[in-house]
Coordinates of C-alpha atoms in Angstrom, one line a residue:
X1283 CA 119.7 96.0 101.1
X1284 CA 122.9 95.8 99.0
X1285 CA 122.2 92.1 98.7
X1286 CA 118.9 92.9 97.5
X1287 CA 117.6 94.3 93.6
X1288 CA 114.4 96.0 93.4
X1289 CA 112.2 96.3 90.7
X1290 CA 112.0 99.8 91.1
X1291 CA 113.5 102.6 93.5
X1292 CA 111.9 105.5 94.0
X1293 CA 114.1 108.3 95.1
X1294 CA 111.8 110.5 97.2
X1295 CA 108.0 110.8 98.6
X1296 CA 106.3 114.4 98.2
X1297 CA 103.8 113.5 96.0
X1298 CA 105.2 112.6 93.0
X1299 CA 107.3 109.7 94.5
X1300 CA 104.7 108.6 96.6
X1301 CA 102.5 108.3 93.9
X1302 CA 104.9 106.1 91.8
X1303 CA 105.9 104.1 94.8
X1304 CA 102.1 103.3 95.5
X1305 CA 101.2 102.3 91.9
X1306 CA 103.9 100.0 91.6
X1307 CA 103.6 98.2 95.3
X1308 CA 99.7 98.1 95.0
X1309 CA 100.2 95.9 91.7
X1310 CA 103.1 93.8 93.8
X1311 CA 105.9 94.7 92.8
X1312 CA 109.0 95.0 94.3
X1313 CA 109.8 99.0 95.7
X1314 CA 112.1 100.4 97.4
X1315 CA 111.6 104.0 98.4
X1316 CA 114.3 106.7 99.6
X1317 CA 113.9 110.2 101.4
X1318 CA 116.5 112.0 102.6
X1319 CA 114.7 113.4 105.2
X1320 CA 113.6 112.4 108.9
X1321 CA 110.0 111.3 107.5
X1322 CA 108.0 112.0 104.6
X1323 CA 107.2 115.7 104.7
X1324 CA 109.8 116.6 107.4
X1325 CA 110.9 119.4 104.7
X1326 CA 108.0 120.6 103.7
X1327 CA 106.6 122.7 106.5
X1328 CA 104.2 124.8 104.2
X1329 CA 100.5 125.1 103.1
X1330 CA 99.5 123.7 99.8
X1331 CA 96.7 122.9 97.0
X1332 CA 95.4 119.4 96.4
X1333 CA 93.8 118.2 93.1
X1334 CA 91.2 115.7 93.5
X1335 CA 91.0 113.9 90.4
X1336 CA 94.6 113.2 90.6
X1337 CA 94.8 111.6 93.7
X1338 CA 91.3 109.5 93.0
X1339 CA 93.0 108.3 90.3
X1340 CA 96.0 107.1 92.6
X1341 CA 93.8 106.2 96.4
X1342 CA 89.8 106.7 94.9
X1343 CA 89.0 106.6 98.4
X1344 CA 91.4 109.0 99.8
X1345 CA 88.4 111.5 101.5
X1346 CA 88.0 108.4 104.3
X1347 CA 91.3 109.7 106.1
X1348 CA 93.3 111.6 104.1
X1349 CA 94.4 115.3 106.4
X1350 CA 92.0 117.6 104.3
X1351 CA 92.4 121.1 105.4
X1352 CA 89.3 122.9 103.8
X1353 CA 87.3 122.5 100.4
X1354 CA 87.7 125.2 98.1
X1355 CA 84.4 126.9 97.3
X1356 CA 85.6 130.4 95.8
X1357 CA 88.5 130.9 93.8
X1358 CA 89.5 135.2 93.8
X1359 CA 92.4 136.8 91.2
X1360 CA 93.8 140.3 92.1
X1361 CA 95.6 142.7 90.3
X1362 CA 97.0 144.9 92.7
X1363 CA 98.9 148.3 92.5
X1364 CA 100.1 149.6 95.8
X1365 CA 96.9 151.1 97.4
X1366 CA 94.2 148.7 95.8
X1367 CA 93.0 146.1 93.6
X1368 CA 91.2 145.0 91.1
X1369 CA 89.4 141.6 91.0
X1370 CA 87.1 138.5 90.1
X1371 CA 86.0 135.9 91.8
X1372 CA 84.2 132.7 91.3
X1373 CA 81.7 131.1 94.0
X1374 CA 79.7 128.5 93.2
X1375 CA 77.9 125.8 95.5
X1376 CA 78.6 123.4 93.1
X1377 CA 82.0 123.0 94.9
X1378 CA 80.5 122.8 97.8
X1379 CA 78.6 119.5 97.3
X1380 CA 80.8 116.0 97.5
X1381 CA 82.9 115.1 95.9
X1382 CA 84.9 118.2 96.7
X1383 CA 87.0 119.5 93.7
X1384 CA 90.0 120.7 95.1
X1385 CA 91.4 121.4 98.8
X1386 CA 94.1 122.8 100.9
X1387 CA 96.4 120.9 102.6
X1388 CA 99.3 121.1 105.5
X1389 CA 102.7 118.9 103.1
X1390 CA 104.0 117.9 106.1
X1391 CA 100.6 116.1 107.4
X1392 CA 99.8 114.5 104.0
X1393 CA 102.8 113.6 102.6
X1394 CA 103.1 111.9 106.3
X1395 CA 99.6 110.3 105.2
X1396 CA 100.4 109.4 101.7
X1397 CA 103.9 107.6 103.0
X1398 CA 102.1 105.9 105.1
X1399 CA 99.7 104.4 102.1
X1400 CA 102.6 103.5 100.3
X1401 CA 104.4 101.3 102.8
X1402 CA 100.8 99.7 103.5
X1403 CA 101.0 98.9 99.7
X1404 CA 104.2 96.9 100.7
X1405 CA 106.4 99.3 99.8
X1406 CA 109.9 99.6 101.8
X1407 CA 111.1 103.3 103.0
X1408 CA 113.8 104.3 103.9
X1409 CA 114.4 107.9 105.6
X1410 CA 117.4 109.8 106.7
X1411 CA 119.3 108.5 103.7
X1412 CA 120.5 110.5 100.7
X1413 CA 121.3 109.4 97.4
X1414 CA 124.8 110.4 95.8
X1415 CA 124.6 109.0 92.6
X1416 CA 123.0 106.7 90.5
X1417 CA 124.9 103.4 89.2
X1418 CA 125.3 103.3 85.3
X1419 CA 126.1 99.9 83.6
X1420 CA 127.5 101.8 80.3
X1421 CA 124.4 103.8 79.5
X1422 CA 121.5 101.9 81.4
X1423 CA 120.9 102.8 84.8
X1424 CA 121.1 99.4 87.2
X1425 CA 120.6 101.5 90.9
X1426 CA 121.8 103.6 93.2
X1427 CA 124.8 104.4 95.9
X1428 CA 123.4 105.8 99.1
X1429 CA 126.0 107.5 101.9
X1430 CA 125.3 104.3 103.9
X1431 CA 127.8 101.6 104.8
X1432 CA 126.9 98.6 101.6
X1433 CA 124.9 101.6 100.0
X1434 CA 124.8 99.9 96.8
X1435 CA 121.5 99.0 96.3
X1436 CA 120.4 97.6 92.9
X1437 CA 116.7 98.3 90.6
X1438 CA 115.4 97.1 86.9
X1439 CA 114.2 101.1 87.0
X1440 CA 115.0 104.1 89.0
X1441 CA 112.2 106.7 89.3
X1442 CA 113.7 110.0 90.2
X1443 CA 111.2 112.1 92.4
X1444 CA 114.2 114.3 93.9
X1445 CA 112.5 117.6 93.1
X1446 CA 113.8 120.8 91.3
X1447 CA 116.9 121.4 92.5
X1448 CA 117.7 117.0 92.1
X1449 CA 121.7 116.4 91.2
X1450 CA 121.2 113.2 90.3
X1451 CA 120.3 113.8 86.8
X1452 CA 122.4 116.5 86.0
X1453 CA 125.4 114.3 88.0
X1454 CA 124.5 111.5 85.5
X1455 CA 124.4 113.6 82.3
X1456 CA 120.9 113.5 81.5
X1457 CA 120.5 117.2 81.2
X1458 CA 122.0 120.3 82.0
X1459 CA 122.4 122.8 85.4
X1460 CA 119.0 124.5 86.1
X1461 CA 118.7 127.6 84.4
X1462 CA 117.5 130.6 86.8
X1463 CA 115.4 131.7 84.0
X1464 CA 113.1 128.7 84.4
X1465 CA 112.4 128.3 88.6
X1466 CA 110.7 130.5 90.5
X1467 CA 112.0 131.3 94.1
X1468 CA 108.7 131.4 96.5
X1469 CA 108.5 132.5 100.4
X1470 CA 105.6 131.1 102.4
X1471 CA 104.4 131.3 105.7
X1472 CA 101.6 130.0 107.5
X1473 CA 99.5 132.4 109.9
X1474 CA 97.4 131.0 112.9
X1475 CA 94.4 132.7 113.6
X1476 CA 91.2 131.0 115.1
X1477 CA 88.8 129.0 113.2
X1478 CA 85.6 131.3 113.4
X1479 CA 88.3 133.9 112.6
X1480 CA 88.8 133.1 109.3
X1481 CA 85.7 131.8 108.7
X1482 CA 84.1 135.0 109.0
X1483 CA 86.8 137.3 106.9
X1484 CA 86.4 135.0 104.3
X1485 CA 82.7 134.7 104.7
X1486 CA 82.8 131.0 104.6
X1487 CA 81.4 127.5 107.2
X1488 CA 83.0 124.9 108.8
X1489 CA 84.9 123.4 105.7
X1490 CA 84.6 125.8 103.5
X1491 CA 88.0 127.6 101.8
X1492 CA 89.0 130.3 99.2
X1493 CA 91.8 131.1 97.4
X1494 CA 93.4 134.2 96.1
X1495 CA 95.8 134.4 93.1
X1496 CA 97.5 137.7 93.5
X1497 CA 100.0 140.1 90.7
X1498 CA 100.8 143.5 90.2
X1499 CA 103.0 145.4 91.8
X1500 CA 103.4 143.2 94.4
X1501 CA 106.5 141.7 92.7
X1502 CA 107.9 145.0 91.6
X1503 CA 108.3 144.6 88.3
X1504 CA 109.9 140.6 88.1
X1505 CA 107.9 138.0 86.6
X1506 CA 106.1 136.2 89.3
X1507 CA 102.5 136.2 91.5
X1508 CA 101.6 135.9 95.0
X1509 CA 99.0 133.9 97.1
X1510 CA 96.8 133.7 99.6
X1511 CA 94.5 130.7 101.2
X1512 CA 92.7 129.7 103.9
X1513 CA 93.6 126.5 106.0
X1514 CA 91.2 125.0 109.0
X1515 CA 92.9 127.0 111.8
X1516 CA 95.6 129.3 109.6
X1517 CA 96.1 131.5 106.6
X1518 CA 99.1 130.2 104.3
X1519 CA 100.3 133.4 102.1
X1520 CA 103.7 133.8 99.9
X1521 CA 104.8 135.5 97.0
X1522 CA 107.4 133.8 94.3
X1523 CA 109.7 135.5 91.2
X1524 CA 111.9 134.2 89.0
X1525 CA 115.1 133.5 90.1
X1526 CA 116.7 134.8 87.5
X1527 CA 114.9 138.1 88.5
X1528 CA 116.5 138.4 91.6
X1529 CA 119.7 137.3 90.3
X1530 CA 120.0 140.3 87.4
X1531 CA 118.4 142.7 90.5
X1532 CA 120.5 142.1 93.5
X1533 CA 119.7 145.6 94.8
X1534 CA 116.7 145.0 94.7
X1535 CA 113.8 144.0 97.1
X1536 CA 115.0 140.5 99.0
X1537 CA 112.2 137.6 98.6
X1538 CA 111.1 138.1 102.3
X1539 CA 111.0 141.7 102.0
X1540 CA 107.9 141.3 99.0
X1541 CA 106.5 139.0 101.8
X1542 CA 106.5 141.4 104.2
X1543 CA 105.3 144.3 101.8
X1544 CA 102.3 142.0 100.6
X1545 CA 101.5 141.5 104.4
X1546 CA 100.6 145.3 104.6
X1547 CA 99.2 146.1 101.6
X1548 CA 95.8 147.8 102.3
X1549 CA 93.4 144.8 100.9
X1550 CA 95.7 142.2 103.0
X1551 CA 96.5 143.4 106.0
X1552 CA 92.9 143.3 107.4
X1553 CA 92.2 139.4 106.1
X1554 CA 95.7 138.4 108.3
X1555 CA 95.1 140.9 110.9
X1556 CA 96.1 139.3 114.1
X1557 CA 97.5 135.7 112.6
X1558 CA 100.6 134.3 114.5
X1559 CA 103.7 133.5 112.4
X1560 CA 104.8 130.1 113.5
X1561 CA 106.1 128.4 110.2
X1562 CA 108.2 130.0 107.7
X1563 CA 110.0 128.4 104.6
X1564 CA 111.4 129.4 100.8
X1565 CA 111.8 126.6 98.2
X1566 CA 112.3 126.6 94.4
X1567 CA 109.5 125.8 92.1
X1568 CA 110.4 124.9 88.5
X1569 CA 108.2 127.3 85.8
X1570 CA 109.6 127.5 82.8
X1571 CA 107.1 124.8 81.4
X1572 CA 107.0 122.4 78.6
X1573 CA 110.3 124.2 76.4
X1574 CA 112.4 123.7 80.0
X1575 CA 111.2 119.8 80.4
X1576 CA 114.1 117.7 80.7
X1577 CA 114.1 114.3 79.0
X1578 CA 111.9 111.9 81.3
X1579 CA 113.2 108.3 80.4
X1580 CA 116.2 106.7 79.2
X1581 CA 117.2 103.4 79.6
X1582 CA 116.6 102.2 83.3
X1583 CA 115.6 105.6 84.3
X1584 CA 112.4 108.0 84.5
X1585 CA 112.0 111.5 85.7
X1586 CA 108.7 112.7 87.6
X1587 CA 106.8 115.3 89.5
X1588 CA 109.5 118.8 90.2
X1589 CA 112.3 116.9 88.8
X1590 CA 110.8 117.1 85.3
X1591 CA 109.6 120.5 85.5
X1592 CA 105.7 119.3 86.0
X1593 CA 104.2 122.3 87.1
X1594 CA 101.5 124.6 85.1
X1595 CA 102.3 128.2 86.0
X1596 CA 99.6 129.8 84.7
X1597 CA 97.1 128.3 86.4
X1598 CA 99.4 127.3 89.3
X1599 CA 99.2 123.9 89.4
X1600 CA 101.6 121.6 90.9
X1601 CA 100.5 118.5 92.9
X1602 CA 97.7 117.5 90.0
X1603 CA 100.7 117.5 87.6
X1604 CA 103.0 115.9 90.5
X1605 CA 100.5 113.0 91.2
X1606 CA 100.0 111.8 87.1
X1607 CA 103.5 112.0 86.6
X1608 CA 104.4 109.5 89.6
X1609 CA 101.0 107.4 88.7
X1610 CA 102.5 107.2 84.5
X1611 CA 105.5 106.4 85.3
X1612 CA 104.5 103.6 87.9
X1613 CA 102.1 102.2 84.9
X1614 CA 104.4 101.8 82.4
X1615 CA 106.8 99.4 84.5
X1616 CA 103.9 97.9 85.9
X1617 CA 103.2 97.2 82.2
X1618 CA 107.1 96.4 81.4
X1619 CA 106.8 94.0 84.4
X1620 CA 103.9 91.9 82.9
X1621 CA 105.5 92.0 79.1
X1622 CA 109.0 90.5 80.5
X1623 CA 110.3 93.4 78.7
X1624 CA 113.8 95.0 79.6
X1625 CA 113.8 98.3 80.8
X1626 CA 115.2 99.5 77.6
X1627 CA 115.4 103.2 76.1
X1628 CA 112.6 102.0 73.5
X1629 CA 110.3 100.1 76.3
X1630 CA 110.5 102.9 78.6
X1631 CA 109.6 105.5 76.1
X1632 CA 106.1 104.0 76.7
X1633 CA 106.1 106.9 80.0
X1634 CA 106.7 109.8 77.9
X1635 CA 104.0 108.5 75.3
X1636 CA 101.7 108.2 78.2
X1637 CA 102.6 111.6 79.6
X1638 CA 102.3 113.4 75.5
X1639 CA 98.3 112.2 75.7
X1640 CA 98.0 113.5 79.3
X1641 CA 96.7 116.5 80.3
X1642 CA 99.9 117.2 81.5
X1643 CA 102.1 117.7 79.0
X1644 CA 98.8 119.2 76.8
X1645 CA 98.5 122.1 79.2
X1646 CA 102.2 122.7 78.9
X1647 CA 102.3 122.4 75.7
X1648 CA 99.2 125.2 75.2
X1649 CA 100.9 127.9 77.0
X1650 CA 104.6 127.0 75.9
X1651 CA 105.2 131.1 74.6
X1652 CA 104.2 132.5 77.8
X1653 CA 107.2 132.4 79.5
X1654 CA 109.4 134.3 77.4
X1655 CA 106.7 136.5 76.8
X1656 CA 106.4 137.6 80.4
X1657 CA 110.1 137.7 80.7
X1658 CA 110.2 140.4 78.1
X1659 CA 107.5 142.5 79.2
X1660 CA 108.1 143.4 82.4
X1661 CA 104.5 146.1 81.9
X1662 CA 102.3 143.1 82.5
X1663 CA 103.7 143.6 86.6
X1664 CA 104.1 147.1 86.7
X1665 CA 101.9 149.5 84.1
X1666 CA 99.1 147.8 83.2
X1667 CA 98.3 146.8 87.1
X1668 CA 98.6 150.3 87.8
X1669 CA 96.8 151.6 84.9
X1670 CA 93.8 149.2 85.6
X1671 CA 93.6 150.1 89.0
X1672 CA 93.4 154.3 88.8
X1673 CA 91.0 153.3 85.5
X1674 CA 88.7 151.8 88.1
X1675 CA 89.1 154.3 90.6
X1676 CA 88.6 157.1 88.0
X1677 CA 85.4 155.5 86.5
X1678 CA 83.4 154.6 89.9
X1679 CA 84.4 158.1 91.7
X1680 CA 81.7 160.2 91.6
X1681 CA 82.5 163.8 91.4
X1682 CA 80.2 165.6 88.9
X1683 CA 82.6 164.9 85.7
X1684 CA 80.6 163.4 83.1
X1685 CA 81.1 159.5 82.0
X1686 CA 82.3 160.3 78.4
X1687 CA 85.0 162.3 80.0
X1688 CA 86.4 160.0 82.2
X1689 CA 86.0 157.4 79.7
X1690 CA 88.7 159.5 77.7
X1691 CA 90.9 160.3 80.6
X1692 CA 90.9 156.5 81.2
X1693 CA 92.1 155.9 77.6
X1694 CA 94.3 158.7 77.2
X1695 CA 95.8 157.6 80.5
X1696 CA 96.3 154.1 78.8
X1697 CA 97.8 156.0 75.5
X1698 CA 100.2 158.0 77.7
X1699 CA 101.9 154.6 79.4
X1700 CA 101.7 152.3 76.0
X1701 CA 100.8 153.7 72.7
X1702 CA 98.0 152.5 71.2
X1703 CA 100.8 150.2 68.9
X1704 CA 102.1 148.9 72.1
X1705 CA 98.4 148.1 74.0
X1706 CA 97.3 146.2 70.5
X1707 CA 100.7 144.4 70.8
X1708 CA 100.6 143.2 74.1
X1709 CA 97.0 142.1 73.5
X1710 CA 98.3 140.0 70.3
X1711 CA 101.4 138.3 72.0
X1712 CA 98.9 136.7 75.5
X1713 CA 96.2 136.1 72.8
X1714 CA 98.9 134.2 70.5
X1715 CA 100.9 132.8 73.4
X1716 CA 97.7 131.5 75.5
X1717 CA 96.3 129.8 72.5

């Protein structure tokens, strides 16, 4: 390979990489790929979410024999204390008519799947290989140096798809260390239960799935959410909190600890009843949104997928984000390709044009004030769950005290915990921070 230059090489394949690889060897151009790992997905043993639209964008046939877990036809949100919950749900049988919206998906199966689209594309991969830095020419990027003998190898562009916790970047000076303030640390694992199993807790058919978005208590008090989903033959469940949360609280409860507390709370325990633990993993998922995104080109380089901090917290999307990102970036040196252009600062900026008018960056943008405003109020995860829970048990108990009455032990309960300043406040700041 060392003899070789690329037109581009793409330094990993989750989905990000994969779907920059792809774009750029389906228009004929010249790709190298690189994953450190055994295959495609060899590291990512957990459960997932696909977004349609953004792989139809990518493979608009992807359905044919792509390794589709379940549709998702009900979509549930729980605010939990410890003893209950308090929900919504939406169901419609909209989503249960083709083409199907979004799914759930095994990483280490698809990512397997998607690799293996890429190198049909005429892309080349290479596994088991890591890269240790790239190669600078001055300021302009010009390739990488694997830990292989002759592991020089040489690119017009690099696209880094190396994930959150990537060195290359930061080894190259293009932006700082990770701040623990901005990535969450998540647990997963995935239960095995029998088909007709699940099927019937979740009251759902053959491909039928549901998710559950889950926060309260369950994170004692630390800015993050849990999860719950149904696969074809297993349940995939975790719970994730800011690093930087478990760093300031080292007393505190341990990541697999919440796991294991979530497993047994009242409303969960009976959905996982009986599910076999085979497959357990933690990884680092970057949520400090658009004020923690890095700078995504320079001059021979671009940044996609977790490496650029591509994920929408709030509505805990990842692979949509992922997919554009890889699918922009292999556009624009498509594009630079057919101009005869250099791959400049100035020509490359044409990605982070292309990713300012995506949804992308617009849904980051939109919720840019959330983070530091869940970081500083720490009630949204423990009083207000509680508060909303015993409001609900208060009001539905039935016990001969008259409505108006509960109605002002609800309130007064409310008063007691935040003052009526403080309950109009925290009202104004997710109003203000969500616009």
């Amino acid at each position: 390979m060392s003899n070789e230059k690329f037109d581009a090489i793409v330094v990993g394949a989750g989905p990000s990489g994969n779907a920059a690889a792809y774009t750029m060897a389906k228009a004929g151009l010249k790709v190298l790929q690189i994953e450190r790992g055994e295959y495609p997905g060899s590291k990512n043993v957990q459960g997932a979410i696909l977004y349609s639209n953004a792989l139809e964008q990518i493979i608009p046939d992807f359905r044919e024999d792509a390794p589709l877990e379940r549709h998702i036809i009900e979509q549930r949100m729980w605010m939990m204390d410890d003893e209950s919950f308090v929900g919504t749900h939406y169901r419609s049988d909209d989503y249960n008519k083709p083409p199907y919206n979004r799914y759930t998906i095994i990483r280490a199966q698809f990512d397997k799947w998607f690799s293996a689209k890429v190198r049909e594309a005429g892309a080349l991969l290479i596994c088991e290989t890591t890269v240790e830095e790239l190669l600078l020419d001055g300021e302009q990027v010009i390739g990488v140096r694997c830990d292989r003998l002759g592991g020089e190898v040489y690119a017009d562009v690099v696209v880094l798809a190396d994930g959150v916790n990537s060195t290359l970047a930061r080894k190259a000076g293009f932006h700082g260390e990770l701040d623990a303030g901005n990535v969450a640390l998540a647990v997963k694992e995935i239960l095995f239960l029998p088909e007709e199993v699940i099927q019937q807790r979740f009251n759902i058919k053959e491909d039928e799935g549901v998710v559950i978005e889950l926060m309260g208590k369950v994170t004692e008090g630390m800015v993050g959410t849990g999860f719950l989903y149904t696969n074809k033959e297993s349940l995939t469940i975790g719970v994730g909190c800011m690093l930087s949360d478990f760093k300031a609280n080292p007393l505190r409860t341990k990541p697999y600890e919440l796991l294991e507390k979530l497993k047994k709370h009242p409303s969960i325990a009976p959905l996982i009843e009986g599910g076999e633990m085979k497959e357990y993993c933690a990884h680092l998922i970057p949520e400090g949104g658009f004020n923690a995104v890095p700078r995504i080109h320079g001059a021979g380089w671009l940044i996609v997928g977790d490496s650029g901090g591509f994920v929408n917290a709030v509505h805990r999307e990842g692979s949509n984000l992922a997919m554009t990102s890889g699918r922009l970036a292999g556009e624009t040196v498509i594009a630079m390709k057919a101009a005869g252009q250099e791959p400049s600062l100035k020509t490359l900026k044409a990605y982070k044009d292309k990713m300012d008018e995506s949804f992308v960056m617009k849904d980051l943008k939109k919720y840019r004030k959330l983070p530091e405003v869940l970081h500083s109020s720490p009630q949204f995860f423990t009083a207000y769950p509680e508060l909303v829970n015993r409001a609900a048990k208060t009001f539905f108990t039935v016990d001969g005290v008259d409505k108006h009455s509960k109605e002002k032990e609800i309130l007064g309960s409310f008063r007691s915990k935040r003052s009526l300043t403080g309950l109009v406040g925290d009202a104004f700041k997710i109003w203000r921070a969500s616009r």
